[in-house]
Amino acid sequence: MEKLLQPNSRLRIEASWQVALKGEFEQPYMQQLSKFLRKEKRAGKEVYPSGERIFSAFNLTPIEQVKVVVIGQDPYHGPGQAHGLCFSVLPGTRLPPSLLNIYQEINQDLAGLPGTDQGLDKSRGCLTGWAKQGVLLLNSVLTVEKARAGSHQGKGWETFTDAVVKQLSQSRKGLVFLLWGSYAKKKGAVVDRNQHCVLTAPHPSPLSAHRGFLGCKHFSKANDYLRGHGVSPIDWFAVE
């Protein structure tokens, strides 16, 4: 870890993840990634999310507390959006189209349950409430340059997050993996289906949500699986 996190760095990762992923931080690819990020910073490029938020998904959800894993691809590349949780935006930020479709599906899927009469507030898109309950909101790539979608792909993050998914599959049992879109399905191919619940659907993007994401009922199915394994369900209406 010390090889990745340089002196005075704002990068921090929660202790249980440090232990679980210790070997990864010592790998050459991670050292190259660290050099790349420092070079970008020296060049004056604006990188999202900010340094202290890059590992937010891990810092908010220790490995032993993970119940559900949602796999995204890249952070949002607009100002005030990305903060280290896939699909989530900072408070006060307009909801992106994919998140609006996620909210629509939650409202339809869980309609009629106690306390859900009002549905999700579409003015609030920060999903830290999910993360604190055990939903690991994991992007495949953890950083991006401002206004340059996908600009940090192929720099090493994918290898790191592949290791995260593999570690969760091997070291935990009874997790729910929500894999939306072909990219997430491919990344989740290593998950042991005999030990975990894997739910797949098209991506919630407006380009594909109508092909099966809307109506997938993943949120109620995830909670049913958790209850069936003696685990408390997720309050999907707990957003900020």
PDB file of C-alpha atoms in Angstrom:
ATOM      1  CA  MET A   1       0.000   0.000   0.000  1.00  0.00           C
ATOM      2  CA  GLU A   2       2.773   2.397   0.842  1.00  0.00           C
ATOM      3  CA  LYS A   3       4.164   2.048  -2.678  1.00  0.00           C
ATOM      4  CA  LEU A   4       0.879   3.329  -4.127  1.00  0.00           C
ATOM      5  CA  LEU A   5       0.064   6.016  -1.600  1.00  0.00           C
ATOM      6  CA  GLN A   6       2.831   8.556  -1.764  1.00  0.00           C
ATOM      7  CA  PRO A   7       3.670  10.856   1.168  1.00  0.00           C
ATOM      8  CA  ASN A   8       0.954  13.470   1.730  1.00  0.00           C
ATOM      9  CA  SER A   9      -1.363  11.657  -0.677  1.00  0.00           C
ATOM     10  CA  ARG A  10      -5.093  12.010  -0.074  1.00  0.00           C
ATOM     11  CA  LEU A  11      -5.648   8.438  -1.234  1.00  0.00           C
ATOM     12  CA  ARG A  12      -6.867   6.239   1.596  1.00  0.00           C
ATOM     13  CA  ILE A  13      -8.543   2.831   1.639  1.00  0.00           C
ATOM     14  CA  GLU A  14     -10.356   1.182   4.548  1.00  0.00           C
ATOM     15  CA  ALA A  15      -8.362  -1.295   6.666  1.00  0.00           C
ATOM     16  CA  SER A  16     -10.240  -4.504   5.788  1.00  0.00           C
ATOM     17  CA  TRP A  17      -9.768  -3.807   2.084  1.00  0.00           C
ATOM     18  CA  GLN A  18      -6.090  -3.052   2.642  1.00  0.00           C
ATOM     19  CA  VAL A  19      -5.691  -6.544   4.053  1.00  0.00           C
ATOM     20  CA  ALA A  20      -7.816  -8.254   1.397  1.00  0.00           C
ATOM     21  CA  LEU A  21      -6.090  -6.492  -1.499  1.00  0.00           C
ATOM     22  CA  LYS A  22      -2.579  -6.146  -0.104  1.00  0.00           C
ATOM     23  CA  GLY A  23      -1.048  -8.210  -2.878  1.00  0.00           C
ATOM     24  CA  GLU A  24      -2.578  -6.012  -5.559  1.00  0.00           C
ATOM     25  CA  PHE A  25      -0.949  -2.823  -4.303  1.00  0.00           C
ATOM     26  CA  GLU A  26       2.442  -4.494  -4.664  1.00  0.00           C
ATOM     27  CA  GLN A  27       1.903  -5.458  -8.317  1.00  0.00           C
ATOM     28  CA  PRO A  28       3.749  -3.637 -11.141  1.00  0.00           C
ATOM     29  CA  TYR A  29       0.475  -2.597 -12.809  1.00  0.00           C
ATOM     30  CA  MET A  30      -0.543  -0.687  -9.705  1.00  0.00           C
ATOM     31  CA  GLN A  31       2.768   1.102  -9.549  1.00  0.00           C
ATOM     32  CA  GLN A  32       2.333   2.128 -13.178  1.00  0.00           C
ATOM     33  CA  LEU A  33      -1.169   3.363 -12.419  1.00  0.00           C
ATOM     34  CA  SER A  34       0.147   5.406  -9.516  1.00  0.00           C
ATOM     35  CA  LYS A  35       2.785   6.983 -11.779  1.00  0.00           C
ATOM     36  CA  PHE A  36       0.149   7.769 -14.403  1.00  0.00           C
ATOM     37  CA  LEU A  37      -2.117   9.532 -11.915  1.00  0.00           C
ATOM     38  CA  ARG A  38       0.745  11.581 -10.501  1.00  0.00           C
ATOM     39  CA  LYS A  39       1.807  12.557 -14.015  1.00  0.00           C
ATOM     40  CA  GLU A  40      -1.719  13.702 -14.843  1.00  0.00           C
ATOM     41  CA  LYS A  41      -1.796  15.813 -11.715  1.00  0.00           C
ATOM     42  CA  ARG A  42       1.582  17.397 -12.463  1.00  0.00           C
ATOM     43  CA  ALA A  43       0.317  18.251 -15.947  1.00  0.00           C
ATOM     44  CA  GLY A  44      -2.507  20.242 -14.370  1.00  0.00           C
ATOM     45  CA  LYS A  45      -5.279  17.949 -15.566  1.00  0.00           C
ATOM     46  CA  GLU A  46      -8.472  17.806 -13.533  1.00  0.00           C
ATOM     47  CA  VAL A  47      -9.264  14.264 -12.475  1.00  0.00           C
ATOM     48  CA  TYR A  48     -12.575  13.023 -11.051  1.00  0.00           C
ATOM     49  CA  PRO A  49     -13.332  12.096  -8.392  1.00  0.00           C
ATOM     50  CA  SER A  50     -11.040  14.055  -6.097  1.00  0.00           C
ATOM     51  CA  GLY A  51      -8.242  12.077  -4.453  1.00  0.00           C
ATOM     52  CA  GLU A  52      -9.920  11.551  -1.103  1.00  0.00           C
ATOM     53  CA  ARG A  53     -13.002  10.132  -2.867  1.00  0.00           C
ATOM     54  CA  ILE A  54     -11.375   7.664  -5.277  1.00  0.00           C
ATOM     55  CA  PHE A  55     -11.833   4.766  -2.839  1.00  0.00           C
ATOM     56  CA  SER A  56     -15.177   5.934  -1.396  1.00  0.00           C
ATOM     57  CA  ALA A  57     -16.916   2.674  -2.305  1.00  0.00           C
ATOM     58  CA  PHE A  58     -14.412   0.761  -0.172  1.00  0.00           C
ATOM     59  CA  ASN A  59     -14.273   3.272   2.668  1.00  0.00           C
ATOM     60  CA  LEU A  60     -18.055   3.323   3.074  1.00  0.00           C
ATOM     61  CA  THR A  61     -18.484  -0.454   2.742  1.00  0.00           C
ATOM     62  CA  PRO A  62     -15.877  -2.617   4.520  1.00  0.00           C
ATOM     63  CA  ILE A  63     -15.460  -6.032   2.924  1.00  0.00           C
ATOM     64  CA  GLU A  64     -17.157  -7.938   5.760  1.00  0.00           C
ATOM     65  CA  GLN A  65     -20.210  -5.659   5.496  1.00  0.00           C
ATOM     66  CA  VAL A  66     -20.804  -6.153   1.766  1.00  0.00           C
ATOM     67  CA  LYS A  67     -24.237  -7.598   0.957  1.00  0.00           C
ATOM     68  CA  VAL A  68     -24.834  -6.428  -2.615  1.00  0.00           C
ATOM     69  CA  VAL A  69     -22.368  -5.541  -5.394  1.00  0.00           C
ATOM     70  CA  VAL A  70     -23.344  -3.171  -8.208  1.00  0.00           C
ATOM     71  CA  ILE A  71     -20.808  -2.931 -11.033  1.00  0.00           C
ATOM     72  CA  GLY A  72     -20.509   0.219 -13.115  1.00  0.00           C
ATOM     73  CA  GLN A  73     -17.909   1.232 -15.683  1.00  0.00           C
ATOM     74  CA  ASP A  74     -16.414   4.745 -15.433  1.00  0.00           C
ATOM     75  CA  PRO A  75     -16.927   7.726 -13.113  1.00  0.00           C
ATOM     76  CA  TYR A  76     -19.011  10.617 -14.388  1.00  0.00           C
ATOM     77  CA  HIS A  77     -16.762  13.161 -16.088  1.00  0.00           C
ATOM     78  CA  GLY A  78     -18.719  16.350 -15.366  1.00  0.00           C
ATOM     79  CA  PRO A  79     -18.099  18.800 -12.505  1.00  0.00           C
ATOM     80  CA  GLY A  80     -19.786  17.999  -9.185  1.00  0.00           C
ATOM     81  CA  GLN A  81     -20.855  14.496 -10.158  1.00  0.00           C
ATOM     82  CA  ALA A  82     -18.403  11.681  -9.399  1.00  0.00           C
ATOM     83  CA  HIS A  83     -17.576  10.882  -5.785  1.00  0.00           C
ATOM     84  CA  GLY A  84     -16.396   7.281  -5.907  1.00  0.00           C
ATOM     85  CA  LEU A  85     -19.709   5.387  -6.038  1.00  0.00           C
ATOM     86  CA  CYS A  86     -20.997   4.041  -9.340  1.00  0.00           C
ATOM     87  CA  PHE A  87     -24.219   5.648 -10.624  1.00  0.00           C
ATOM     88  CA  SER A  88     -24.226   8.062  -7.656  1.00  0.00           C
ATOM     89  CA  VAL A  89     -23.796  11.845  -7.812  1.00  0.00           C
ATOM     90  CA  LEU A  90     -22.968  14.407  -5.152  1.00  0.00           C
ATOM     91  CA  PRO A  91     -25.879  16.108  -3.348  1.00  0.00           C
ATOM     92  CA  GLY A  92     -27.407  18.967  -5.301  1.00  0.00           C
ATOM     93  CA  THR A  93     -26.403  17.504  -8.677  1.00  0.00           C
ATOM     94  CA  ARG A  94     -28.963  16.814 -11.380  1.00  0.00           C
ATOM     95  CA  LEU A  95     -29.643  13.093 -11.705  1.00  0.00           C
ATOM     96  CA  PRO A  96     -28.068  11.460 -14.798  1.00  0.00           C
ATOM     97  CA  PRO A  97     -30.450   9.544 -17.099  1.00  0.00           C
ATOM     98  CA  SER A  98     -29.279   6.076 -15.979  1.00  0.00           C
ATOM     99  CA  LEU A  99     -29.901   6.925 -12.331  1.00  0.00           C
ATOM    100  CA  LEU A 100     -33.358   8.245 -13.192  1.00  0.00           C
ATOM    101  CA  ASN A 101     -34.153   4.867 -14.753  1.00  0.00           C
ATOM    102  CA  ILE A 102     -32.805   3.078 -11.678  1.00  0.00           C
ATOM    103  CA  TYR A 103     -35.140   5.173  -9.534  1.00  0.00           C
ATOM    104  CA  GLN A 104     -38.053   4.431 -11.856  1.00  0.00           C
ATOM    105  CA  GLU A 105     -37.429   0.703 -11.529  1.00  0.00           C
ATOM    106  CA  ILE A 106     -37.152   0.900  -7.735  1.00  0.00           C
ATOM    107  CA  ASN A 107     -40.406   2.837  -7.499  1.00  0.00           C
ATOM    108  CA  GLN A 108     -42.216   0.324  -9.720  1.00  0.00           C
ATOM    109  CA  ASP A 109     -40.587  -2.761  -8.198  1.00  0.00           C
ATOM    110  CA  LEU A 110     -41.234  -1.819  -4.578  1.00  0.00           C
ATOM    111  CA  ALA A 111     -44.533   0.030  -5.007  1.00  0.00           C
ATOM    112  CA  GLY A 112     -47.023  -0.583  -2.236  1.00  0.00           C
ATOM    113  CA  LEU A 113     -44.517  -1.560   0.426  1.00  0.00           C
ATOM    114  CA  PRO A 114     -44.837   0.236   3.780  1.00  0.00           C
ATOM    115  CA  GLY A 115     -43.193   3.645   3.699  1.00  0.00           C
ATOM    116  CA  THR A 116     -42.849   3.751  -0.088  1.00  0.00           C
ATOM    117  CA  ASP A 117     -45.960   5.752  -0.999  1.00  0.00           C
ATOM    118  CA  GLN A 118     -43.983   8.807  -2.064  1.00  0.00           C
ATOM    119  CA  GLY A 119     -41.327   6.948  -4.022  1.00  0.00           C
ATOM    120  CA  LEU A 120     -37.774   8.166  -4.500  1.00  0.00           C
ATOM    121  CA  ASP A 121     -37.069  11.889  -4.488  1.00  0.00           C
ATOM    122  CA  LYS A 122     -35.608  12.599  -7.920  1.00  0.00           C
ATOM    123  CA  SER A 123     -33.837  15.680  -6.609  1.00  0.00           C
ATOM    124  CA  ARG A 124     -31.506  13.497  -4.528  1.00  0.00           C
ATOM    125  CA  GLY A 125     -28.969  11.284  -6.267  1.00  0.00           C
ATOM    126  CA  CYS A 126     -26.329  10.558  -3.627  1.00  0.00           C
ATOM    127  CA  LEU A 127     -26.303   6.813  -2.884  1.00  0.00           C
ATOM    128  CA  THR A 128     -24.128   6.835   0.228  1.00  0.00           C
ATOM    129  CA  GLY A 129     -27.159   5.531   2.118  1.00  0.00           C
ATOM    130  CA  TRP A 130     -26.945   2.348   0.071  1.00  0.00           C
ATOM    131  CA  ALA A 131     -23.196   2.049   0.592  1.00  0.00           C
ATOM    132  CA  LYS A 132     -23.556   2.369   4.368  1.00  0.00           C
ATOM    133  CA  GLN A 133     -26.022  -0.540   4.332  1.00  0.00           C
ATOM    134  CA  GLY A 134     -23.645  -2.870   2.494  1.00  0.00           C
ATOM    135  CA  VAL A 135     -24.070  -2.063  -1.200  1.00  0.00           C
ATOM    136  CA  LEU A 136     -20.639  -1.919  -2.826  1.00  0.00           C
ATOM    137  CA  LEU A 137     -21.072   0.573  -5.673  1.00  0.00           C
ATOM    138  CA  LEU A 138     -18.032  -0.423  -7.695  1.00  0.00           C
ATOM    139  CA  ASN A 139     -16.907   1.232 -10.898  1.00  0.00           C
ATOM    140  CA  SER A 140     -14.513  -0.798 -13.039  1.00  0.00           C
ATOM    141  CA  VAL A 141     -12.353   2.297 -13.582  1.00  0.00           C
ATOM    142  CA  LEU A 142     -12.030   4.571 -10.564  1.00  0.00           C
ATOM    143  CA  THR A 143     -10.832   7.825 -12.157  1.00  0.00           C
ATOM    144  CA  VAL A 144     -11.443   9.918 -15.272  1.00  0.00           C
ATOM    145  CA  GLU A 145     -10.198  13.204 -16.724  1.00  0.00           C
ATOM    146  CA  LYS A 146     -12.672  16.081 -16.763  1.00  0.00           C
ATOM    147  CA  ALA A 147     -14.842  16.083 -19.910  1.00  0.00           C
ATOM    148  CA  ARG A 148     -13.052  13.028 -21.348  1.00  0.00           C
ATOM    149  CA  ALA A 149     -15.227   9.960 -20.900  1.00  0.00           C
ATOM    150  CA  GLY A 150     -13.238   6.739 -20.609  1.00  0.00           C
ATOM    151  CA  SER A 151      -9.913   8.570 -20.570  1.00  0.00           C
ATOM    152  CA  HIS A 152      -8.429   6.395 -17.793  1.00  0.00           C
ATOM    153  CA  GLN A 153      -9.445   3.060 -19.259  1.00  0.00           C
ATOM    154  CA  GLY A 154      -6.622   0.606 -19.822  1.00  0.00           C
ATOM    155  CA  LYS A 155      -4.354   2.183 -17.191  1.00  0.00           C
ATOM    156  CA  GLY A 156      -4.675  -0.578 -14.588  1.00  0.00           C
ATOM    157  CA  TRP A 157      -7.900   0.075 -12.750  1.00  0.00           C
ATOM    158  CA  GLU A 158      -9.683  -2.773 -14.530  1.00  0.00           C
ATOM    159  CA  THR A 159      -7.119  -5.280 -13.242  1.00  0.00           C
ATOM    160  CA  PHE A 160      -7.540  -3.933  -9.718  1.00  0.00           C
ATOM    161  CA  THR A 161     -11.327  -4.108  -9.734  1.00  0.00           C
ATOM    162  CA  ASP A 162     -11.248  -7.569 -11.331  1.00  0.00           C
ATOM    163  CA  ALA A 163      -9.278  -8.610  -8.249  1.00  0.00           C
ATOM    164  CA  VAL A 164     -11.934  -7.016  -6.028  1.00  0.00           C
ATOM    165  CA  VAL A 165     -14.728  -9.015  -7.678  1.00  0.00           C
ATOM    166  CA  LYS A 166     -12.711 -12.225  -7.492  1.00  0.00           C
ATOM    167  CA  GLN A 167     -11.854 -11.621  -3.831  1.00  0.00           C
ATOM    168  CA  LEU A 168     -15.508 -11.082  -2.948  1.00  0.00           C
ATOM    169  CA  SER A 169     -16.573 -14.195  -4.824  1.00  0.00           C
ATOM    170  CA  GLN A 170     -13.978 -16.368  -3.123  1.00  0.00           C
ATOM    171  CA  SER A 171     -13.937 -14.969   0.416  1.00  0.00           C
ATOM    172  CA  ARG A 172     -17.642 -14.289   0.956  1.00  0.00           C
ATOM    173  CA  LYS A 173     -20.846 -16.284   0.530  1.00  0.00           C
ATOM    174  CA  GLY A 174     -24.431 -15.247  -0.074  1.00  0.00           C
ATOM    175  CA  LEU A 175     -23.781 -11.945  -1.842  1.00  0.00           C
ATOM    176  CA  VAL A 176     -26.017 -10.457  -4.524  1.00  0.00           C
ATOM    177  CA  PHE A 177     -24.284  -9.237  -7.690  1.00  0.00           C
ATOM    178  CA  LEU A 178     -26.288  -6.832  -9.860  1.00  0.00           C
ATOM    179  CA  LEU A 179     -24.796  -6.901 -13.351  1.00  0.00           C
ATOM    180  CA  TRP A 180     -26.387  -4.384 -15.702  1.00  0.00           C
ATOM    181  CA  GLY A 181     -25.204  -4.355 -19.283  1.00  0.00           C
ATOM    182  CA  SER A 182     -22.717  -6.482 -21.221  1.00  0.00           C
ATOM    183  CA  TYR A 183     -19.684  -4.844 -19.629  1.00  0.00           C
ATOM    184  CA  ALA A 184     -20.808  -5.648 -16.084  1.00  0.00           C
ATOM    185  CA  LYS A 185     -21.828  -9.174 -17.080  1.00  0.00           C
ATOM    186  CA  LYS A 186     -18.362  -9.809 -18.474  1.00  0.00           C
ATOM    187  CA  LYS A 187     -16.686  -8.431 -15.359  1.00  0.00           C
ATOM    188  CA  GLY A 188     -18.903 -10.587 -13.152  1.00  0.00           C
ATOM    189  CA  ALA A 189     -18.201 -13.786 -15.068  1.00  0.00           C
ATOM    190  CA  VAL A 190     -15.760 -14.910 -12.338  1.00  0.00           C
ATOM    191  CA  VAL A 191     -18.458 -14.901  -9.644  1.00  0.00           C
ATOM    192  CA  ASP A 192     -19.287 -18.355  -8.279  1.00  0.00           C
ATOM    193  CA  ARG A 193     -22.987 -18.827  -9.030  1.00  0.00           C
ATOM    194  CA  ASN A 194     -23.175 -21.679  -6.549  1.00  0.00           C
ATOM    195  CA  GLN A 195     -22.223 -19.390  -3.672  1.00  0.00           C
ATOM    196  CA  HIS A 196     -23.838 -16.109  -4.707  1.00  0.00           C
ATOM    197  CA  CYS A 197     -26.939 -14.686  -6.365  1.00  0.00           C
ATOM    198  CA  VAL A 198     -26.154 -13.132  -9.758  1.00  0.00           C
ATOM    199  CA  LEU A 199     -28.859 -10.992 -11.373  1.00  0.00           C
ATOM    200  CA  THR A 200     -28.333  -9.679 -14.900  1.00  0.00           C
ATOM    201  CA  ALA A 201     -30.210  -7.149 -17.022  1.00  0.00           C
ATOM    202  CA  PRO A 202     -29.551  -4.590 -19.756  1.00  0.00           C
ATOM    203  CA  HIS A 203     -27.881  -1.347 -18.707  1.00  0.00           C
ATOM    204  CA  PRO A 204     -30.195   1.319 -17.218  1.00  0.00           C
ATOM    205  CA  SER A 205     -29.082   3.821 -19.874  1.00  0.00           C
ATOM    206  CA  PRO A 206     -31.970   5.330 -21.883  1.00  0.00           C
ATOM    207  CA  LEU A 207     -30.505   3.513 -24.894  1.00  0.00           C
ATOM    208  CA  SER A 208     -31.139   0.087 -23.394  1.00  0.00           C
ATOM    209  CA  ALA A 209     -33.280   0.307 -20.240  1.00  0.00           C
ATOM    210  CA  HIS A 210     -36.459  -0.523 -22.170  1.00  0.00           C
ATOM    211  CA  ARG A 211     -34.931  -3.809 -23.317  1.00  0.00           C
ATOM    212  CA  GLY A 212     -35.283  -5.425 -19.926  1.00  0.00           C
ATOM    213  CA  PHE A 213     -33.830  -3.287 -17.185  1.00  0.00           C
ATOM    214  CA  LEU A 214     -37.193  -1.671 -16.545  1.00  0.00           C
ATOM    215  CA  GLY A 215     -39.247  -4.464 -15.078  1.00  0.00           C
ATOM    216  CA  CYS A 216     -36.290  -6.612 -13.974  1.00  0.00           C
ATOM    217  CA  LYS A 217     -37.320  -6.358 -10.288  1.00  0.00           C
ATOM    218  CA  HIS A 218     -33.715  -6.714  -9.164  1.00  0.00           C
ATOM    219  CA  PHE A 219     -34.240  -4.682  -6.016  1.00  0.00           C
ATOM    220  CA  SER A 220     -36.993  -6.866  -4.591  1.00  0.00           C
ATOM    221  CA  LYS A 221     -35.199 -10.017  -5.771  1.00  0.00           C
ATOM    222  CA  ALA A 222     -32.002  -8.916  -4.028  1.00  0.00           C
ATOM    223  CA  ASN A 223     -33.866  -8.300  -0.782  1.00  0.00           C
ATOM    224  CA  ASP A 224     -35.708 -11.614  -1.038  1.00  0.00           C
ATOM    225  CA  TYR A 225     -32.384 -13.424  -1.430  1.00  0.00           C
ATOM    226  CA  LEU A 226     -30.831 -11.594   1.512  1.00  0.00           C
ATOM    227  CA  ARG A 227     -33.798 -12.364   3.764  1.00  0.00           C
ATOM    228  CA  GLY A 228     -33.650 -15.989   2.672  1.00  0.00           C
ATOM    229  CA  HIS A 229     -30.064 -16.115   3.910  1.00  0.00           C
ATOM    230  CA  GLY A 230     -30.788 -14.456   7.230  1.00  0.00           C
ATOM    231  CA  VAL A 231     -29.414 -11.071   6.178  1.00  0.00           C
ATOM    232  CA  SER A 232     -31.239  -7.773   6.648  1.00  0.00           C
ATOM    233  CA  PRO A 233     -32.528  -6.305   3.356  1.00  0.00           C
ATOM    234  CA  ILE A 234     -31.486  -3.018   1.772  1.00  0.00           C
ATOM    235  CA  ASP A 235     -33.616   0.091   2.146  1.00  0.00           C
ATOM    236  CA  TRP A 236     -33.395   1.202  -1.485  1.00  0.00           C
ATOM    237  CA  PHE A 237     -35.222   4.428  -0.658  1.00  0.00           C
ATOM    238  CA  ALA A 238     -32.386   5.625   1.603  1.00  0.00           C
ATOM    239  CA  VAL A 239     -30.752   8.196  -0.690  1.00  0.00           C
ATOM    240  CA  GLU A 240     -29.326  11.606   0.068  1.00  0.00           C
TER     241      GLU A 240
END
